[in-house]
Amino acid sequence: MDTTKRYKAVFFDLGGTLRIALLEEPYMKHARRKMAEIAGSPVPYEEFYQMIEERYEPYRDWALGENKESNDEELWCKWLLPDYDQARIRQICHELSFQYRQCKGRRVVVDGGVEVIKGLHERGYKLGIISNLIGENEVPDWLEEDGLDQYFDSVILSSVCGLRKPCSEIYRIACEDLGVAPEDCVSVADNVKRDITGAKEAGIGANIIFSSPEKKHPVKFTEENRPDAVVNDFREILDLLPALK
């Protein structure tokens, strides 16, 4: 990576990058129970959860195949609970998305993540988030609760804009939202298949891959998805991006 170039903005991926999921069974069990409870499930919560998992598969196939994402209402009313009271589901769809994601683990900021966010902000970089995920409210709520919303000028979520990475358009939307040209932006992510090709097509200036603790297998790069830098410790990002002021 050319550390002499002065980039102006940094976009972070979330899952496996800025945040990681801790597989804490009591926490995930509580979320499964809570999800069934608020949906008014007539069947035991574990059975309800398995039903949601089965129904999520065709949705996921569609989302990955089309590089699109449904908002909360469409996800639950059309795909996951079309046979439930639709008026009720529309009212609770945001909470259902939140609890369903908690069924997959308790998400925490990666070690060194807050240090990097604050450090880059102090160095003069504009910061943004580009993330594929279901749920419209979880990320804004988390940023506010953790006091991190003040550091981010743009948050682009697939569940809000309707597009998923590796679609290049989601990067263009983020750059326009941030007011920075793509070539002046850096992308920090963990998935070479999902996070590199679209960014390159959109003209993102540099791509940093984080060797996430969630990854269980070594990553193999090709010319198409080769990043400009790889970091094993999140704090190494600060070594690559000097102060702008």
XYZ file of C-alpha atoms in Angstrom:
245
model
C 0.000 0.000 0.000
C 1.271 3.430 -0.920
C 1.560 5.161 2.448
C 2.744 8.377 0.806
C -0.667 9.026 -0.739
C -2.907 11.151 1.422
C -6.341 9.558 1.466
C -9.230 11.532 2.928
C -11.724 8.964 4.174
C -11.950 5.430 5.538
C -14.898 3.058 5.203
C -15.247 0.165 7.636
C -17.068 -3.105 7.124
C -18.805 -4.317 10.293
C -19.224 -8.090 10.661
C -15.845 -9.755 11.120
C -14.101 -6.402 10.816
C -15.077 -3.580 13.148
C -17.302 -5.929 15.153
C -17.003 -9.615 15.882
C -19.574 -12.079 17.205
C -18.976 -13.914 20.483
C -20.763 -17.263 20.443
C -22.198 -17.162 23.953
C -24.924 -19.789 24.133
C -26.918 -18.288 27.066
C -27.049 -14.963 25.210
C -28.080 -16.593 21.923
C -30.659 -18.804 23.664
C -32.226 -15.747 25.275
C -32.480 -14.108 21.842
C -34.157 -17.186 20.347
C -36.702 -17.188 23.152
C -37.254 -13.432 22.889
C -37.772 -13.577 19.124
C -40.469 -16.250 19.441
C -42.110 -14.384 22.303
C -42.482 -11.049 20.520
C -43.686 -12.789 17.333
C -46.418 -14.538 19.329
C -45.253 -17.959 18.191
C -47.711 -20.801 18.876
C -44.835 -23.334 18.863
C -41.843 -23.733 21.251
C -39.125 -21.145 20.706
C -36.493 -23.605 19.428
C -38.958 -24.957 16.875
C -39.842 -21.402 15.883
C -36.163 -20.552 15.441
C -35.587 -23.574 13.209
C -38.542 -22.521 11.081
C -37.027 -19.043 10.659
C -33.671 -20.571 9.741
C -35.273 -22.705 7.043
C -37.200 -19.774 5.630
C -34.120 -17.580 5.704
C -32.248 -19.825 3.251
C -34.279 -18.921 0.132
C -34.123 -15.273 1.189
C -30.358 -15.494 1.508
C -30.085 -17.179 -1.906
C -32.075 -14.309 -3.426
C -30.079 -11.624 -1.595
C -26.706 -13.080 -2.560
C -27.784 -13.789 -6.127
C -29.181 -10.314 -6.745
C -26.826 -8.318 -4.462
C -29.925 -6.880 -2.820
C -31.318 -6.668 0.705
C -34.845 -6.331 2.048
C -35.796 -3.815 4.672
C -37.193 -5.150 7.943
C -40.843 -5.023 6.943
C -40.319 -6.853 3.661
C -37.983 -9.404 5.248
C -40.470 -10.489 7.880
C -43.769 -9.951 6.056
C -42.733 -11.439 2.709
C -40.005 -13.953 3.520
C -39.929 -15.079 7.143
C -43.405 -14.716 8.674
C -45.905 -14.257 5.822
C -48.392 -16.531 7.626
C -48.472 -14.414 10.816
C -50.607 -11.355 11.574
C -49.116 -8.843 9.157
C -50.205 -5.754 11.071
C -48.455 -7.065 14.171
C -45.341 -8.123 12.273
C -45.014 -4.675 10.697
C -45.028 -3.140 14.171
C -42.329 -5.433 15.567
C -40.201 -6.149 12.463
C -37.256 -4.024 13.655
C -37.089 -5.851 16.975
C -37.410 -9.218 15.228
C -34.403 -8.400 13.036
C -32.403 -7.349 16.072
C -33.198 -10.496 18.052
C -32.566 -12.750 15.052
C -29.091 -11.302 14.695
C -28.453 -11.803 18.402
C -29.278 -15.473 17.876
C -25.969 -15.614 15.968
C -23.850 -14.161 18.773
C -23.164 -11.137 20.955
C -21.416 -8.500 18.865
C -18.580 -6.454 20.308
C -16.109 -3.987 18.852
C -12.931 -5.759 17.757
C -9.873 -5.355 19.953
C -8.291 -2.043 19.004
C -11.366 -0.890 17.088
C -12.222 2.125 19.232
C -8.566 3.163 19.305
C -8.429 3.102 15.507
C -11.713 4.989 15.093
C -10.660 7.761 17.451
C -7.117 7.813 16.096
C -8.185 8.230 12.472
C -10.732 10.866 13.424
C -8.053 12.825 15.265
C -5.789 12.541 12.219
C -8.383 14.261 10.076
C -10.033 11.399 8.208
C -13.722 11.245 7.455
C -15.127 7.905 8.598
C -17.942 5.800 7.234
C -19.483 2.347 7.496
C -20.571 0.132 4.600
C -22.165 -3.074 5.803
C -24.261 -5.973 4.558
C -26.726 -6.892 7.261
C -30.398 -7.305 7.996
C -31.913 -4.872 10.461
C -32.312 -1.134 10.033
C -31.938 0.055 13.636
C -29.244 -2.080 15.259
C -26.216 -0.196 13.960
C -27.454 3.374 14.589
C -28.569 2.319 18.076
C -25.215 0.680 18.816
C -23.225 3.687 17.610
C -25.270 6.016 19.789
C -25.152 3.757 22.854
C -21.373 3.361 22.600
C -20.825 7.057 21.902
C -19.274 6.322 18.503
C -21.846 8.059 16.319
C -19.920 11.332 16.639
C -16.997 9.840 14.685
C -18.927 8.647 11.621
C -20.116 10.955 8.862
C -21.798 8.206 6.837
C -23.438 4.857 7.642
C -24.600 2.859 4.616
C -26.443 -0.367 5.426
C -27.688 -2.863 2.865
C -30.981 -3.170 4.768
C -31.579 0.556 4.277
C -30.255 1.229 0.769
C -31.392 -2.151 -0.610
C -27.999 -3.049 -2.138
C -25.378 -5.531 -0.964
C -21.642 -5.725 -1.470
C -19.952 -6.671 -3.774
C -22.253 -4.387 -5.760
C -20.083 -1.405 -6.685
C -23.018 1.017 -6.455
C -23.122 0.767 -2.652
C -19.589 2.178 -2.551
C -20.534 5.009 -4.877
C -23.508 5.854 -2.677
C -21.237 5.904 0.367
C -18.649 8.135 -1.304
C -21.324 10.579 -2.418
C -22.824 10.569 1.072
C -19.403 11.329 2.537
C -18.575 13.908 -0.114
C -15.249 12.305 -1.016
C -14.109 10.935 -4.382
C -13.716 7.113 -4.464
C -9.993 7.331 -5.248
C -9.495 9.284 -2.013
C -11.143 6.581 0.111
C -9.831 3.481 1.869
C -11.908 0.376 2.523
C -11.205 -1.795 5.582
C -12.904 -5.195 5.488
C -12.360 -8.912 6.104
C -13.883 -10.751 3.148
C -11.900 -10.723 -0.090
C -14.765 -12.205 -2.120
C -17.369 -9.764 -0.887
C -15.347 -6.654 -0.069
C -12.699 -6.232 -2.767
C -14.153 -6.598 -6.259
C -16.975 -4.082 -5.850
C -14.693 -1.598 -4.154
C -12.164 -1.835 -6.976
C -14.889 -1.477 -9.581
C -16.160 1.635 -7.798
C -12.642 3.091 -7.858
C -11.898 2.950 -4.131
C -8.302 4.121 -3.684
C -7.009 1.369 -1.393
C -8.329 -1.844 0.127
C -7.120 -3.146 3.487
C -8.039 -6.667 4.539
C -8.191 -7.467 8.246
C -7.354 -11.057 9.164
C -10.431 -11.410 11.315
C -10.456 -13.703 14.359
C -13.731 -15.012 12.925
C -11.937 -16.488 9.909
C -11.048 -20.136 10.422
C -9.158 -20.746 7.173
C -6.273 -18.928 5.450
C -7.273 -16.511 2.700
C -6.068 -17.091 -0.861
C -5.743 -14.010 -3.029
C -6.169 -13.728 -6.778
C -5.365 -10.772 -8.995
C -9.045 -9.850 -8.915
C -9.374 -9.709 -5.145
C -5.838 -8.914 -4.009
C -5.884 -6.138 -1.364
C -3.371 -3.321 -1.059
C -2.513 -4.332 2.504
C -3.310 -7.023 5.073
C -3.346 -6.367 8.816
C -3.424 -8.982 11.547
C -3.899 -6.549 14.424
C -6.556 -3.880 13.905
C -4.240 -1.218 15.324
C -1.887 -1.720 12.363
C -4.317 0.388 10.332
C -2.901 3.422 12.129
C 0.558 2.551 10.757
C -0.795 2.750 7.203
C -2.708 6.031 7.438
C -0.669 9.031 8.651
C -2.153 12.248 9.988
C -3.651 14.635 7.436
C -3.268 17.742 9.571
